[in-house]
Coordinates of C-alpha atoms and ligand atoms in Angstrom, one line a residue:
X81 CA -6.7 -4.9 22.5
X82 CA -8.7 -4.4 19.1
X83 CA -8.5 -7.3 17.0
X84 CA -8.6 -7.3 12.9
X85 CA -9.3 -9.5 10.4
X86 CA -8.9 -9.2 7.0
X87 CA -10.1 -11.6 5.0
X88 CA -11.1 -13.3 1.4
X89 CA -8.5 -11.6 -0.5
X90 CA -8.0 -13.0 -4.1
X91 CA -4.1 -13.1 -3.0
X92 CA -2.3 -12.4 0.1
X93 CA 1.2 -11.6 -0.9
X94 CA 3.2 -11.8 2.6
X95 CA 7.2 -11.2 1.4
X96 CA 7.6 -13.8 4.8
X97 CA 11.0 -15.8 4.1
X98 CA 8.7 -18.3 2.0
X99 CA 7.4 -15.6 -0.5
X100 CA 4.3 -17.1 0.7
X101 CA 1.3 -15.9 -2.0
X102 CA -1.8 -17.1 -0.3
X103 CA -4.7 -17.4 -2.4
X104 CA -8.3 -16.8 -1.0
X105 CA -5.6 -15.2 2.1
X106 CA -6.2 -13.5 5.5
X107 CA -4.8 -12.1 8.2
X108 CA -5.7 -11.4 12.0
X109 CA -4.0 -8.5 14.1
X110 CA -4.4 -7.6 17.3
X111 CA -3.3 -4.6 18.8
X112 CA -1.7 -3.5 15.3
X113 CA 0.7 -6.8 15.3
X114 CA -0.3 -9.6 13.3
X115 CA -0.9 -13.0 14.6
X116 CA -2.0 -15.0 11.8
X117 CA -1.8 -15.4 8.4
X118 CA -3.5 -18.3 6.1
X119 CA -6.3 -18.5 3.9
X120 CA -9.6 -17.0 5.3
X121 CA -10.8 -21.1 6.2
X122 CA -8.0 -21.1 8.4
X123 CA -8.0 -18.2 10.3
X124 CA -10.2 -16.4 13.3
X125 CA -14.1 -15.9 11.5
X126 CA -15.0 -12.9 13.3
X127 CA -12.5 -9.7 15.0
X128 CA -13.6 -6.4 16.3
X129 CA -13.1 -5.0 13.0
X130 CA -13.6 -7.3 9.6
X131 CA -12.9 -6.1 5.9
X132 CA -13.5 -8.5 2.8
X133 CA -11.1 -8.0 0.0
X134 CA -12.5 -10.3 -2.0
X135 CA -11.6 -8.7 -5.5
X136 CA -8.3 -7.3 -3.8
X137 CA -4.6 -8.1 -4.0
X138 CA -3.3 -7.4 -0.9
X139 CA 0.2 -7.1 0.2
X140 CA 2.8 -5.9 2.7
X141 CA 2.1 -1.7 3.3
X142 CA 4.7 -0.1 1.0
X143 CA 7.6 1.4 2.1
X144 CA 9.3 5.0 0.8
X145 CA 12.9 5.5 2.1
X146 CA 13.4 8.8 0.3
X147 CA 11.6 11.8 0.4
X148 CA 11.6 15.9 0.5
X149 CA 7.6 16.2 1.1
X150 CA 7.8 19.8 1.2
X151 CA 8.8 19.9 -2.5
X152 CA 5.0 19.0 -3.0
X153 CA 4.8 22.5 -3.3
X154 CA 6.4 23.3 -6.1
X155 CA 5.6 20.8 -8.7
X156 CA 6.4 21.4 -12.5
X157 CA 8.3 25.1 -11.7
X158 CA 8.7 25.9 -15.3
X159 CA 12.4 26.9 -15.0
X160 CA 13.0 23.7 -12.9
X161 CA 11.3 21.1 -15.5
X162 CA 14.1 20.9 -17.6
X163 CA 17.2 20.9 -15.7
X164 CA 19.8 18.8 -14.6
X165 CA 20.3 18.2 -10.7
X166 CA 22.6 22.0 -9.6
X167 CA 20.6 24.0 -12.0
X168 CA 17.4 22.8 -10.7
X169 CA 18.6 23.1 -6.9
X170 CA 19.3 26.7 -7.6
X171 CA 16.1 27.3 -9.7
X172 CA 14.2 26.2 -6.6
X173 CA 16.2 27.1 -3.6
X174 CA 14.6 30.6 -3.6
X175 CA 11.4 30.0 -3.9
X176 CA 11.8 26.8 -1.1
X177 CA 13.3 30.1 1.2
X178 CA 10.0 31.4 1.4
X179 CA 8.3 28.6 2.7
X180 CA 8.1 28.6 6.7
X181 CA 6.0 26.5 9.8
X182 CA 2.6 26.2 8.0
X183 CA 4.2 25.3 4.6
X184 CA 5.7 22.5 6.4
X185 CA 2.5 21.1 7.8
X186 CA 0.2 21.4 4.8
X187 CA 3.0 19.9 2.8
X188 CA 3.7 17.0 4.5
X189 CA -0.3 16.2 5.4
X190 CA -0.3 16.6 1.6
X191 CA 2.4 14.7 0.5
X192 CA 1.7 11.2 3.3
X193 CA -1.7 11.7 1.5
X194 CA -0.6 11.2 -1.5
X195 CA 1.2 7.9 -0.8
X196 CA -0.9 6.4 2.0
X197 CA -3.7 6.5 -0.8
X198 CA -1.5 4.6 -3.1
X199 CA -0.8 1.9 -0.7
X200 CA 2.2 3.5 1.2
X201 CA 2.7 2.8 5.1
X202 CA 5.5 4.2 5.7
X203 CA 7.8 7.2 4.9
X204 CA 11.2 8.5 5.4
X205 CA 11.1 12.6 4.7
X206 CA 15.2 14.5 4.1
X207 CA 13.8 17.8 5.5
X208 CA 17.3 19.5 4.9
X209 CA 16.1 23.6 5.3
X210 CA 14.2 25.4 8.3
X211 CA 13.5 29.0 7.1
X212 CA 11.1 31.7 8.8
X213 CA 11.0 29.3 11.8
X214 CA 10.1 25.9 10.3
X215 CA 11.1 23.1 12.5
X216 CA 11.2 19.4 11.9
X217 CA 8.2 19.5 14.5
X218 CA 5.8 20.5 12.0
X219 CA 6.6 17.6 9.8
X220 CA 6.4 15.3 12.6
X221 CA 2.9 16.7 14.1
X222 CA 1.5 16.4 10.7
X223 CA 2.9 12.9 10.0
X224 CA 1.2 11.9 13.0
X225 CA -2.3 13.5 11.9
X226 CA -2.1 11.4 8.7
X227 CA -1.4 8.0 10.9
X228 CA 1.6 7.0 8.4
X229 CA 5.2 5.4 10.4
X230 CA 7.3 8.3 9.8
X231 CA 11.4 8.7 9.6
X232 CA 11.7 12.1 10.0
X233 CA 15.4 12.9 9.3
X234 CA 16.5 16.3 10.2
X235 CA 18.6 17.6 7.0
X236 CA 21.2 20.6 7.1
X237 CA 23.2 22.4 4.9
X238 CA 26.0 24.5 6.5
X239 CA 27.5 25.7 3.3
X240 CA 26.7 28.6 1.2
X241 CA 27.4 29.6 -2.2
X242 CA 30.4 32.1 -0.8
X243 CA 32.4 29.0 0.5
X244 CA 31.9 26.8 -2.3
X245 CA 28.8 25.3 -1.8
X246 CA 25.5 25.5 -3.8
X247 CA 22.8 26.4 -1.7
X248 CA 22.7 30.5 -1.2
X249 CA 24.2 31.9 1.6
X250 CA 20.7 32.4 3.2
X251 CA 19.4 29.2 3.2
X252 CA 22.7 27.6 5.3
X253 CA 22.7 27.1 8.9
X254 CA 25.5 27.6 11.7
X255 CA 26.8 23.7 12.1
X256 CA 26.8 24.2 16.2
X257 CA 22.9 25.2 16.1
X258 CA 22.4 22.3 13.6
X259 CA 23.8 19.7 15.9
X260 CA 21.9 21.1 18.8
X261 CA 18.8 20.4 16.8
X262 CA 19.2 17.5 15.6
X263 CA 19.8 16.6 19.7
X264 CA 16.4 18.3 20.6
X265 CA 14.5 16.9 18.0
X266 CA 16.0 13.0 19.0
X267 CA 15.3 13.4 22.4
X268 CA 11.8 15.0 21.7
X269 CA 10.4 12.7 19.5
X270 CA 12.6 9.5 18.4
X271 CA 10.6 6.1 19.2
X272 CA 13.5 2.6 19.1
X273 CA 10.8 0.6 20.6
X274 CA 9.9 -2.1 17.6
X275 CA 6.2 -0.7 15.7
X276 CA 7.4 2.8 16.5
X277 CA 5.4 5.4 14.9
X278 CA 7.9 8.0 14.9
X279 CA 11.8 7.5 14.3
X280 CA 14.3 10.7 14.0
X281 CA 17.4 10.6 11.6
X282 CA 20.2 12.8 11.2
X283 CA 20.5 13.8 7.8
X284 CA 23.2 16.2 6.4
X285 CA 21.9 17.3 2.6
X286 CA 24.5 16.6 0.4
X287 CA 28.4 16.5 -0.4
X288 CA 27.7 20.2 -2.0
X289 CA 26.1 22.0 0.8
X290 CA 27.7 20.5 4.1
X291 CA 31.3 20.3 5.4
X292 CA 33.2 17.5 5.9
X293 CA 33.0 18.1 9.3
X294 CA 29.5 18.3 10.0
X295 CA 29.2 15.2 8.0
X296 CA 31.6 13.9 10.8
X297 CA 30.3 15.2 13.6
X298 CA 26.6 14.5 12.2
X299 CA 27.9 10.8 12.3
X300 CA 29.0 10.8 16.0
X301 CA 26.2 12.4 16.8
X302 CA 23.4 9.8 15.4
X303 CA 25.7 7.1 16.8
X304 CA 25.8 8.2 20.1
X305 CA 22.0 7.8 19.8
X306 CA 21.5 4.8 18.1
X307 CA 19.7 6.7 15.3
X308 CA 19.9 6.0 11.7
X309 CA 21.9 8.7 9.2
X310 CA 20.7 9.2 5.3
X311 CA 22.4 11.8 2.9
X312 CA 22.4 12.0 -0.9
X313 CA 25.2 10.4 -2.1
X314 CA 26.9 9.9 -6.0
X315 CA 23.3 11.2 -7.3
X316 CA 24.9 12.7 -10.7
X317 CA 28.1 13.2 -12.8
X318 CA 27.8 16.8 -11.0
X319 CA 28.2 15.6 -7.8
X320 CA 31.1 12.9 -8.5
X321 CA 32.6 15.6 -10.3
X322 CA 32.4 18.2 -6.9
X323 CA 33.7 15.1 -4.6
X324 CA 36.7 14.7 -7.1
X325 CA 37.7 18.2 -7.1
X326 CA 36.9 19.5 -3.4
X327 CA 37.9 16.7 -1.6
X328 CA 40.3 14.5 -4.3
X329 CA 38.5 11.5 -3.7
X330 CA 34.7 9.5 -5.0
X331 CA 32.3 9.8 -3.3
X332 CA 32.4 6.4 -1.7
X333 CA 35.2 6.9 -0.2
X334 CA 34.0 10.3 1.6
X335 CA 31.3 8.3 3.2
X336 CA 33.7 6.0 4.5
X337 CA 36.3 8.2 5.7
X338 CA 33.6 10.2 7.8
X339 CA 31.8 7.3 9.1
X340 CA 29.0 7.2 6.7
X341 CA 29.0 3.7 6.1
X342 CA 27.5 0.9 7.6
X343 CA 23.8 -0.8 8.6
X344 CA 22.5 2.4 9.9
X345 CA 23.1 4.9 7.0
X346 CA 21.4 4.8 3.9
X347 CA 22.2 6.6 0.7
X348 CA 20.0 8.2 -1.5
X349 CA 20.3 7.6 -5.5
X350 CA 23.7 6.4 -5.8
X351 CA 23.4 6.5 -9.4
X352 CA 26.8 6.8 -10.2
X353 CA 28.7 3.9 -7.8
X354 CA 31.1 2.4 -9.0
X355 CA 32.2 -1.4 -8.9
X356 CA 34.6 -0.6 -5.6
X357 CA 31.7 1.4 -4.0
X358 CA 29.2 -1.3 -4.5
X359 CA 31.2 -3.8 -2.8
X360 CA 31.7 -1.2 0.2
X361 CA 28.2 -0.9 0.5
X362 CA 27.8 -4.6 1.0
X363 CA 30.2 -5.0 3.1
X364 CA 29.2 -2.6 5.0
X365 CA 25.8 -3.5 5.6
X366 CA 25.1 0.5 3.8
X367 CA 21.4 0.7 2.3
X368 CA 20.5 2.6 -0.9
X369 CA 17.6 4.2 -1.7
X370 CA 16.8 3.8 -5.7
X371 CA 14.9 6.9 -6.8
X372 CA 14.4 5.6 -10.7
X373 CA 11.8 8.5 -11.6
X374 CA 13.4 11.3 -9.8
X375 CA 16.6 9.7 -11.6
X376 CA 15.1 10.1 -15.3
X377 CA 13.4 13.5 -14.4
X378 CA 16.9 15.0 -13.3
X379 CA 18.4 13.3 -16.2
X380 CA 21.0 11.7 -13.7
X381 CA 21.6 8.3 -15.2
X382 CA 20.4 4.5 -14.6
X383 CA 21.5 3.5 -10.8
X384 CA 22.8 0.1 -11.2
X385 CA 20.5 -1.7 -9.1
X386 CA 21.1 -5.2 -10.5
X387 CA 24.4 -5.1 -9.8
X388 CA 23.7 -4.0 -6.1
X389 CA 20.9 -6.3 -5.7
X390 CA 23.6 -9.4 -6.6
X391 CA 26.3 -8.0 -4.3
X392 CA 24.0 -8.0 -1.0
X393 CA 23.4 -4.3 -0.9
X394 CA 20.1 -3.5 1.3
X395 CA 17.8 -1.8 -1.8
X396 CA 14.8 0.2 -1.1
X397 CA 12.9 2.3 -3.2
X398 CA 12.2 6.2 -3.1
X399 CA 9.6 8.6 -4.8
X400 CA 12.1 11.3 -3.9
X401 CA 10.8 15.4 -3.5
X402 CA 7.5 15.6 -5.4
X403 CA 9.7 18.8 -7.7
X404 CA 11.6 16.0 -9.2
X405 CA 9.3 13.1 -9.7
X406 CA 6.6 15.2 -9.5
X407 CA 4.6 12.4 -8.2
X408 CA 4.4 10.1 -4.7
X409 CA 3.6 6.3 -6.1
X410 CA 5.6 4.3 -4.8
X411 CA 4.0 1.5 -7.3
X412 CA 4.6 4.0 -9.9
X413 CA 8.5 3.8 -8.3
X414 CA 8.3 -0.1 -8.2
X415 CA 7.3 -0.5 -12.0
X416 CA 10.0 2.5 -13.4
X417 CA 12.4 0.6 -11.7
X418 CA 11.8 -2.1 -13.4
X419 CA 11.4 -0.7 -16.2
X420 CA 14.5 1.1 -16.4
X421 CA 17.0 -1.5 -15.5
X422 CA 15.7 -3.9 -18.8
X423 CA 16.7 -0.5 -20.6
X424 CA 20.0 -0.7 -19.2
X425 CA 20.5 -4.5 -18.4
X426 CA 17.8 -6.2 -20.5
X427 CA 14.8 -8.2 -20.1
X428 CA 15.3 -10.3 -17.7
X429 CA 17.3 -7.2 -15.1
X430 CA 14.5 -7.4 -12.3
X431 CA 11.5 -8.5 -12.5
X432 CA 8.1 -7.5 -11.2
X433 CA 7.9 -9.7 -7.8
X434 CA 11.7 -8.4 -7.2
X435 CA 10.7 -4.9 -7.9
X436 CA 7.7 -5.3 -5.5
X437 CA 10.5 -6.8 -2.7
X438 CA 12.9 -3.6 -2.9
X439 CA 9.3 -1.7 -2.3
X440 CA 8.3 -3.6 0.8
X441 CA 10.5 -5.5 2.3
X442 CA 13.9 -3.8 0.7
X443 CA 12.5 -0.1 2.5
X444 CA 12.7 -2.0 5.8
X445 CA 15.8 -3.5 5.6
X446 CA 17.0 -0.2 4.2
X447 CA 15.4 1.7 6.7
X448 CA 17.1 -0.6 9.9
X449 CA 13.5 -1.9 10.4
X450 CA 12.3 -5.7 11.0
X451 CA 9.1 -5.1 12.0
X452 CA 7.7 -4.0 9.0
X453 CA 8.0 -5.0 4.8
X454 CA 6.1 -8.5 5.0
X455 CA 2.8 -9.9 6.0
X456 CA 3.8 -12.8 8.7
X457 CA 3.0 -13.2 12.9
X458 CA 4.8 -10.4 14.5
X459 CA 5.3 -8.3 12.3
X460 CA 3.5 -4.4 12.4
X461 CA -0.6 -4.5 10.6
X462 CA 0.9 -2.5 8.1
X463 CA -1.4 -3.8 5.0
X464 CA -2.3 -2.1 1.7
X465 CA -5.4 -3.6 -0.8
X466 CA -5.7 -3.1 -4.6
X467 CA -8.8 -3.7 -6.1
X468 CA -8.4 -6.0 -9.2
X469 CA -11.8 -4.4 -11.3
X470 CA -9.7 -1.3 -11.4
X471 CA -9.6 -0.9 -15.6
X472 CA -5.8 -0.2 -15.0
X473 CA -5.8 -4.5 -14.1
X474 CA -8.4 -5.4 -16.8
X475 CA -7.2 -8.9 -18.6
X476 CA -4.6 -8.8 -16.2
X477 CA -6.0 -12.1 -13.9
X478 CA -3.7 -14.3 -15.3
X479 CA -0.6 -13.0 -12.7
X480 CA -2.9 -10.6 -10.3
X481 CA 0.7 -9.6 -8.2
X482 CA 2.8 -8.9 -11.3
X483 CA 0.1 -6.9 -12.4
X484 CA 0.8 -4.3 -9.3
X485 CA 3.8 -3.8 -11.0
X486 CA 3.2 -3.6 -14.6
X487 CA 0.0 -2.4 -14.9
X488 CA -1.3 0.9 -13.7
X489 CA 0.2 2.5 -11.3
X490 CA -2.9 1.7 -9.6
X491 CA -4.4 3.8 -6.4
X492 CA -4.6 1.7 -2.8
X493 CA -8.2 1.2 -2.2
X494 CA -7.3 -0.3 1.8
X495 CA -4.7 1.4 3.6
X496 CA -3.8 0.0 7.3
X497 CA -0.9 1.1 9.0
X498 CA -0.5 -0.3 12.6
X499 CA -3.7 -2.2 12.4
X500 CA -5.7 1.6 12.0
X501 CA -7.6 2.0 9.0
X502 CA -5.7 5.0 7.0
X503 CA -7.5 4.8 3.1
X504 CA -11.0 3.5 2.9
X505 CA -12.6 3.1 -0.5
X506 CA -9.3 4.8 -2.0
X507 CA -9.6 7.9 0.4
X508 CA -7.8 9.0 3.3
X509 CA -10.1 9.1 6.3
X510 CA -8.1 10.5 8.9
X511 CA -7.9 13.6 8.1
X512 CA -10.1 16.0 6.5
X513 CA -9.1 15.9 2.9
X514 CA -10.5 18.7 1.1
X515 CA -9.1 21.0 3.7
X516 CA -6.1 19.8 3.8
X517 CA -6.2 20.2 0.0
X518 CA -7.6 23.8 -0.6
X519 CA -5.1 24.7 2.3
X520 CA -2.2 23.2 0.3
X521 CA -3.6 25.3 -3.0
X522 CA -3.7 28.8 -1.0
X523 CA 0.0 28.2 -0.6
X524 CA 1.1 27.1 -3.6
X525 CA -1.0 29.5 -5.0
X526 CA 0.8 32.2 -2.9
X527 CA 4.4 31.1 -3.1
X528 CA 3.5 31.2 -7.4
X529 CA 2.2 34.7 -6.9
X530 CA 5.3 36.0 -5.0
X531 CA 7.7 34.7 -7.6
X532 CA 6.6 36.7 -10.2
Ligands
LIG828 N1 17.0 14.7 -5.9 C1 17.5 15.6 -5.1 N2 18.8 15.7 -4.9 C2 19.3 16.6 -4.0 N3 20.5 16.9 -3.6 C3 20.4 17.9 -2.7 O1 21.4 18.5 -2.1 N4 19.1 18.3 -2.5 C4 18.4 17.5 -3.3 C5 17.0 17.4 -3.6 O2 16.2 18.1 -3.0 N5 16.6 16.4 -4.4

């Protein structure tokens, strides 16, 4: 039973029903739970394992609810940078064809990098296409090389561009083999114990590219198991438009006539609900996850958060697939949300400490999880640390945890994610890093080459 104690931090910011911020605060784990939290007088002096963050804010490990990590490989595709949401699908959907098993594995060992090292702990990934063999295995192998809590949902998309859909024909799959895979990979490798590692979602891509059936069926289906669903859902005027014309009704409404509401779905962007549709959501108990930058990148519009946040909606934030963000920060997330509310809703629309909730403690609701989001006995040792001499937070000591947010985006210096140290000195240590990296270059390098 290892213990850890971490201890000194300039503030301990624990999101526990108090909004406790502890200066001078510490915390003792054992076994990956926590036990205690209090300042360091308070608490256990010595543990198997001790790390000072004196210097450090520390908080609650950060939580991503949205997420296509093999996208990582195909950052700024110059005839995807400047398009809105279906052109930019269709740019990339060919090149994301040629991407198989290996792809996969370097991408998501890549892309859980990139967040655990700015102070993520846990990730959802929508891994919605399975060419030349690639299985929601390799994600899942990989997540667990990296250490990170992973929701892998397995995504689909049954219909091509010949019956109306958007996706081409190649990339679609045969809705019977999908639902059998989405069975294998539940009873392979879904955890519902509380501090699982490793939870399986069904996750059928979009309005555009799956039937109404398979959205059914994909409901019954993750019911029958207890697991959670997540689709994209209202992301544009596009896709409004498509749900008005194919199936005469919002989008809202689809979810809720196919059993896509309640407290274990959650929705990605929802940028374009409506006043009715946030009120079903909160009725519902139906969680949304707020992609801001992936929202301004794609050009889809301002989500209205604020007005979800006031009805009761479960909020979480998203980096969303590293093609439309390009980036996986999900401080980066937390300040552009803020940010782009006041542009919409004005200066007072969220501020930083709420912005820094929908990050922590907001994922986990989303995500059906109360084991993880806050600092506080019980709860999973899932702790990140940001070093205040960073230049990013110079002048900032007079409000250390705002600063998280409007500063930077700083880089995590301390990672720990079920009391195991992931990021050490800003680096992730549990894997090797520069081959993960130059692996990750050959194939981006080679996916580049065979596009020209
Ligand atoms: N932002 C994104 N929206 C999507 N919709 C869809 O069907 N696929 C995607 C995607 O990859 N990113």
């Amino acid at each position: 039973m290892p213990t850890l104690l971490i201890r000194r931090a300039d503030v301990l910011v624990t999101m526990d029903d108090g909004r406790r911020e502890i200066a001078d605060g510490a915390l003792f784990a054992r076994d990956g739970v926590i036990e205690q939290v209090g300042t360091t007088a308070e608490l256990p002096q010595t543990a198997d394992r001790v790390i000072d963050m004196a210097g450090r804010v520390v908080t609650p490990g950060l939580v991503n609810t949205h997420h296509h990590l093999y996208q990582n490989l195909t950052r700024v595709v110059p005839a995807a940078q400047d398009a809105l949401l279906f052109g930019w699908l269709k740019t990339l959907y060919p090149i994301w064809g040629r991407m198989g098993p290996e792809h996969i594995r370097a991408s998501t060992t890549i892309g859980l990098m990139e967040l655990a090292e700015t102070g993520c702990t846990t990730s959802s990934d929508h891994l919605y296409m399975f060419p030349n063999g690639a299985r929601l295995d390799d994600s899942i192998e990989a997540a667990t090389g990296i250490g990170l809590r992973f929701h892998a949902t397995r995504g689909s998309m049954s219909i091509g561009e010949s019956k109306g859909g958007l996706p081409p024909d190649a990339l679609v799959e045969d809705e019977a083999a999908i639902l059998r895979d989405c069975r294998r990979v539940i009873e392979t490798f879904h955890d519902p114990s509380r501090f699982a590692m490793v939870r399986v979602g069904v996750a059928p891509c979009s309005p555009f590219s799956v039937s109404r059936e398979l959205m059914r069926d994909s409901a019954e289906l993750a019911r029958s198991y207890g697991v959670g669903m997540h689709t994209h859902l209202a992301e544009n005027v596009e896709d409004v438009a498509y749900s008005l014309e194919r199936f005469g009704v919002r989008p809202g409404a689809y979810a809720e006539a196919l059993g896509w509401c309640g407290p274990d779905v959650w929705h990605a962007h929802c940028v374009q609900l409506d006043a009715e549709e946030i009120g079903l959501f909160a009725r519902s108990g139906t969680g949304v996850a707020h992609c801001p930058c992936s929202n301004m990148r794609l050009g889809s519009g301002v989500a209205p958060v604020r007005e979800m946040m006031a009805a009761g909606v479960s909020v979480g934030l998203g980096v969303d697939g590293s093609a439309s963000n390009d980036s996986g920060h999900m401080l980066a997330e937390a300040r552009q949300a803020l940010l782009l509310q006041r542009v919409a809703k004005g200066g007072a629309a969220l501020t930083a400490r709420q912005a820094l909730e929908l990050a922590t403690l907001g994922g986990a609701k989303a995500l059906g999880r109360d084991d993880i989001g806050a600092l506080a006995p019980g709860k999973a040792a899932d702790v990140s640390a940001f070093d205040l001499s960073d230049v990013a937070f110079a002048g900032a000591q007079w409000d250390p945890v705002a600063a998280l947010v409007f500063c930077g985006p700083a880089r995590a210096d301390l990672t720990v994610v079920n009391g195991r140290v992931v990021v050490e000195r800003g680096r992730c240590v549990t894997v090797d890093r520069e081959m993960a990296l130059e692996r990750h270059a050959a194939l981006a390098r080679a996916l580049i080459h065979d596009s020209h």
